[in-house]
């Protein structure tokens, strides 16, 4: 459903059954809503319009225009802000500012976790690190190689339809993510001992992450997320 606007391709966002349509003009969004309605009719799908909202972005202090949007004969509510998969989006704020809301949510969850661990006498550093990573780590993986595998996207797509979104290599799989993707080139140098056997068959990224010393591996995993976040910010 990509729509060309002002010479730029504006793709939609998908995650499981959640979808966000993006457009640079009201007409572009109406086009996508119409396309979505036709697609759903052809495949017997439905959209819950009660959970569907529109955010009209403006610059500075400019007032949002009185635009109205409809889907399936029903008017879609226009709101100043909403959260998509936990990402806070606002009609007068840049997308990049959503990171501060995610960071704050992570801090709140971290303090709650630490309090719960203390209440139960579970304050061993290694246990705290494992609990932190298992509870909070996945919140920051969306769009990465790790999330692609965890959500089953690799299994649902044919190998010919899985190019790497970071370097456009023809096939995004475990071997590519671990040994070839330039996104992690610096990490391969810094953690060379984790990449000693490129010919080794890896059933999953979890298998790769489970084959080395825990402390070193935790730092490597953290750096993976940092590198991915930096790539998205560029």
Short mmCIF file of C-alpha atoms in Angstrom, two decimals:
data_model
loop_
_atom_site.label_atom_id
_atom_site.label_comp_id
_atom_site.label_asym_id
_atom_site.label_seq_id
_atom_site.Cartn_x
_atom_site.Cartn_y
_atom_site.Cartn_z
CA UNK A 1 0.00 0.00 0.00
CA UNK A 2 2.97 2.31 -0.30
CA UNK A 3 1.87 5.68 -1.62
CA UNK A 4 4.11 8.11 -3.42
CA UNK A 5 3.80 11.57 -1.85
CA UNK A 6 6.01 14.53 -2.76
CA UNK A 7 8.36 12.12 -4.51
CA UNK A 8 8.80 9.94 -1.42
CA UNK A 9 7.49 6.46 -0.70
CA UNK A 10 5.59 6.41 2.61
CA UNK A 11 5.15 2.78 3.74
CA UNK A 12 2.69 1.53 6.36
CA UNK A 13 3.77 -0.05 9.66
CA UNK A 14 2.74 -3.61 10.48
CA UNK A 15 3.06 -5.81 13.55
CA UNK A 16 0.88 -8.94 13.82
CA UNK A 17 -2.68 -7.60 13.42
CA UNK A 18 -1.76 -3.99 14.32
CA UNK A 19 -1.30 -1.54 11.46
CA UNK A 20 -0.46 2.14 11.11
CA UNK A 21 -0.96 3.89 7.77
CA UNK A 22 1.30 6.87 7.06
CA UNK A 23 0.81 9.61 4.48
CA UNK A 24 2.11 13.12 3.88
CA UNK A 25 -1.27 14.54 2.80
CA UNK A 26 -4.91 13.98 3.80
CA UNK A 27 -5.62 12.79 0.25
CA UNK A 28 -2.84 10.25 0.55
CA UNK A 29 -4.30 8.83 3.75
CA UNK A 30 -7.76 8.63 2.20
CA UNK A 31 -6.25 6.71 -0.69
CA UNK A 32 -4.68 4.22 1.72
CA UNK A 33 -7.88 3.84 3.73
CA UNK A 34 -9.75 3.09 0.51
CA UNK A 35 -7.09 0.61 -0.55
CA UNK A 36 -7.23 -1.08 2.85
CA UNK A 37 -11.01 -1.32 2.66
CA UNK A 38 -10.82 -2.99 -0.78
CA UNK A 39 -8.10 -5.38 0.41
CA UNK A 40 -10.09 -6.40 3.49
CA UNK A 41 -13.23 -6.94 1.42
CA UNK A 42 -11.33 -9.17 -1.00
CA UNK A 43 -9.82 -11.32 1.76
CA UNK A 44 -12.71 -11.38 4.20
CA UNK A 45 -10.95 -9.25 6.82
CA UNK A 46 -12.43 -6.61 9.11
CA UNK A 47 -11.14 -3.43 10.75
CA UNK A 48 -12.37 -2.40 14.19
CA UNK A 49 -13.18 1.27 13.58
CA UNK A 50 -13.81 1.80 17.31
CA UNK A 51 -10.09 1.21 17.87
CA UNK A 52 -9.03 3.16 14.78
CA UNK A 53 -7.82 6.75 15.12
CA UNK A 54 -6.18 9.39 12.95
CA UNK A 55 -3.45 11.84 13.98
CA UNK A 56 -3.01 14.91 11.74
CA UNK A 57 0.55 16.18 12.14
CA UNK A 58 1.29 19.91 12.18
CA UNK A 59 4.44 22.01 12.51
CA UNK A 60 5.20 24.33 15.40
CA UNK A 61 2.09 25.85 16.95
CA UNK A 62 0.02 25.64 13.79
CA UNK A 63 -3.51 24.37 14.34
CA UNK A 64 -4.49 21.07 12.80
CA UNK A 65 -6.77 21.39 9.80
CA UNK A 66 -10.35 20.20 10.14
CA UNK A 67 -9.89 17.02 8.13
CA UNK A 68 -12.39 14.17 8.32
CA UNK A 69 -11.68 10.58 7.39
CA UNK A 70 -14.01 7.65 6.86
CA UNK A 71 -13.64 3.89 6.65
CA UNK A 72 -16.44 1.57 5.60
CA UNK A 73 -18.97 4.38 5.85
CA UNK A 74 -17.95 5.22 9.43
CA UNK A 75 -16.10 8.34 10.47
CA UNK A 76 -12.69 7.69 12.02
CA UNK A 77 -11.92 9.69 15.16
CA UNK A 78 -9.18 12.32 14.85
CA UNK A 79 -7.02 12.65 17.99
CA UNK A 80 -3.93 14.70 18.94
CA UNK A 81 -1.97 11.70 20.21
CA UNK A 82 -1.99 7.92 20.33
CA UNK A 83 0.31 5.02 21.12
CA UNK A 84 1.24 2.45 18.48
CA UNK A 85 2.74 -0.69 20.04
CA UNK A 86 3.73 1.35 23.06
CA UNK A 87 5.34 4.13 20.98
CA UNK A 88 3.93 7.55 21.91
CA UNK A 89 3.13 9.71 18.86
CA UNK A 90 1.92 13.32 19.05
CA UNK A 91 0.53 15.63 16.36
CA UNK A 92 3.11 18.38 17.08
CA UNK A 93 6.15 16.28 17.97
CA UNK A 94 8.77 14.60 15.80
CA UNK A 95 8.79 10.81 15.69
CA UNK A 96 12.24 10.78 17.29
CA UNK A 97 10.83 12.24 20.52
CA UNK A 98 8.89 9.02 21.06
CA UNK A 99 12.14 7.49 22.31
CA UNK A 100 11.96 9.57 25.50
CA UNK A 101 8.57 8.04 26.36
CA UNK A 102 9.92 4.53 25.79
CA UNK A 103 12.94 5.32 27.96
CA UNK A 104 10.70 6.60 30.75
CA UNK A 105 8.51 3.50 30.52
CA UNK A 106 11.65 1.38 30.75
CA UNK A 107 12.84 3.27 33.82
CA UNK A 108 9.50 2.80 35.57
CA UNK A 109 9.53 -0.91 34.78
CA UNK A 110 13.13 -1.18 35.97
CA UNK A 111 12.35 0.43 39.34
CA UNK A 112 9.29 -1.78 39.75
CA UNK A 113 11.38 -4.86 38.98
CA UNK A 114 14.08 -3.86 41.46
CA UNK A 115 11.49 -3.26 44.15
CA UNK A 116 9.85 -6.64 43.55
CA UNK A 117 13.20 -8.41 43.65
CA UNK A 118 14.13 -6.65 46.90
CA UNK A 119 10.77 -7.51 48.48
CA UNK A 120 11.45 -11.19 47.79
CA UNK A 121 15.10 -11.13 48.83
CA UNK A 122 16.29 -11.75 45.26
CA UNK A 123 19.12 -9.25 44.92
CA UNK A 124 21.93 -11.34 43.44
CA UNK A 125 23.47 -9.27 40.60
CA UNK A 126 23.37 -12.08 38.02
CA UNK A 127 19.73 -12.87 38.80
CA UNK A 128 18.83 -9.18 38.58
CA UNK A 129 20.49 -8.91 35.16
CA UNK A 130 18.67 -11.96 33.84
CA UNK A 131 15.32 -10.73 35.14
CA UNK A 132 15.92 -7.30 33.62
CA UNK A 133 16.79 -8.68 30.20
CA UNK A 134 13.89 -11.15 30.09
CA UNK A 135 11.31 -8.58 31.23
CA UNK A 136 12.50 -5.39 29.53
CA UNK A 137 14.81 -6.49 26.72
CA UNK A 138 12.10 -7.35 24.19
CA UNK A 139 10.53 -3.90 24.52
CA UNK A 140 13.46 -2.43 22.58
CA UNK A 141 13.87 -5.03 19.83
CA UNK A 142 11.08 -4.05 17.41
CA UNK A 143 12.31 -4.06 13.82
CA UNK A 144 15.61 -5.79 14.54
CA UNK A 145 16.83 -9.18 13.34
CA UNK A 146 16.04 -10.52 16.79
CA UNK A 147 12.39 -9.44 16.64
CA UNK A 148 12.01 -10.81 13.10
CA UNK A 149 12.85 -14.26 14.38
CA UNK A 150 10.96 -14.00 17.67
CA UNK A 151 7.69 -13.02 15.97
CA UNK A 152 7.98 -15.81 13.38
CA UNK A 153 8.25 -13.42 10.42
CA UNK A 154 11.05 -15.48 8.90
CA UNK A 155 8.89 -18.61 9.02
CA UNK A 156 5.87 -16.92 7.41
CA UNK A 157 7.76 -15.50 4.43
CA UNK A 158 9.27 -17.33 1.49
CA UNK A 159 13.07 -17.07 1.33
CA UNK A 160 12.75 -15.00 -1.86
CA UNK A 161 10.77 -12.37 0.09
CA UNK A 162 13.17 -11.87 2.99
CA UNK A 163 15.74 -9.21 2.06
CA UNK A 164 17.64 -7.68 4.96
CA UNK A 165 16.06 -4.28 5.82
CA UNK A 166 19.43 -2.94 6.97
CA UNK A 167 21.71 -3.75 4.02
CA UNK A 168 19.28 -5.12 1.37
CA UNK A 169 21.07 -8.46 1.16
CA UNK A 170 18.81 -10.93 -0.69
CA UNK A 171 18.19 -13.19 2.33
CA UNK A 172 17.75 -12.20 5.98
CA UNK A 173 18.40 -15.26 8.14
CA UNK A 174 20.39 -16.32 11.19
CA UNK A 175 23.68 -16.74 9.33
CA UNK A 176 23.35 -13.32 7.68
CA UNK A 177 22.48 -11.57 10.96
CA UNK A 178 25.33 -13.20 12.86
CA UNK A 179 28.15 -13.26 10.31
CA UNK A 180 27.41 -10.97 7.35
CA UNK A 181 25.15 -7.98 8.07
CA UNK A 182 27.30 -4.80 8.13
CA UNK A 183 25.07 -3.42 10.90
CA UNK A 184 27.08 -5.54 13.36
CA UNK A 185 30.53 -5.29 11.72
CA UNK A 186 31.98 -3.35 14.64
CA UNK A 187 30.63 -5.89 17.09
CA UNK A 188 32.32 -8.74 15.24
CA UNK A 189 35.65 -7.05 15.82
CA UNK A 190 34.95 -6.19 19.46
CA UNK A 191 33.60 -9.66 20.32
CA UNK A 192 35.68 -11.75 17.93
CA UNK A 193 35.53 -14.86 20.12
CA UNK A 194 31.77 -15.14 19.51
CA UNK A 195 32.28 -15.45 15.76
CA UNK A 196 34.95 -18.14 15.63
CA UNK A 197 33.03 -20.73 13.57
CA UNK A 198 31.17 -19.15 10.61
CA UNK A 199 30.57 -22.59 9.12
CA UNK A 200 28.65 -23.76 12.18
CA UNK A 201 24.93 -24.36 11.63
CA UNK A 202 22.84 -22.08 13.84
CA UNK A 203 19.19 -23.07 14.31
CA UNK A 204 18.29 -19.69 15.80
CA UNK A 205 19.69 -16.43 17.08
CA UNK A 206 18.94 -17.67 20.58
CA UNK A 207 21.25 -20.62 19.93
CA UNK A 208 24.01 -18.24 18.92
CA UNK A 209 23.49 -16.08 21.99
CA UNK A 210 23.57 -19.16 24.20
CA UNK A 211 26.93 -20.50 23.10
CA UNK A 212 29.27 -18.07 24.89
CA UNK A 213 30.08 -16.86 28.39
CA UNK A 214 27.06 -15.20 29.98
CA UNK A 215 28.64 -11.92 31.10
CA UNK A 216 30.40 -11.24 27.82
CA UNK A 217 27.29 -12.25 25.93
CA UNK A 218 25.04 -9.88 27.86
CA UNK A 219 27.28 -6.96 26.91
CA UNK A 220 27.27 -8.12 23.30
CA UNK A 221 23.46 -8.30 23.23
CA UNK A 222 23.21 -4.80 24.69
CA UNK A 223 25.55 -3.48 22.02
CA UNK A 224 23.46 -5.15 19.31
CA UNK A 225 20.44 -3.18 20.46
CA UNK A 226 22.48 0.03 20.63
CA UNK A 227 23.78 -0.44 17.08
CA UNK A 228 20.28 -1.14 15.80
CA UNK A 229 18.81 1.92 17.55
CA UNK A 230 21.58 4.11 16.12
CA UNK A 231 20.86 2.81 12.62
CA UNK A 232 17.17 3.67 12.96
CA UNK A 233 17.99 7.19 14.15
CA UNK A 234 20.05 8.01 11.05
#
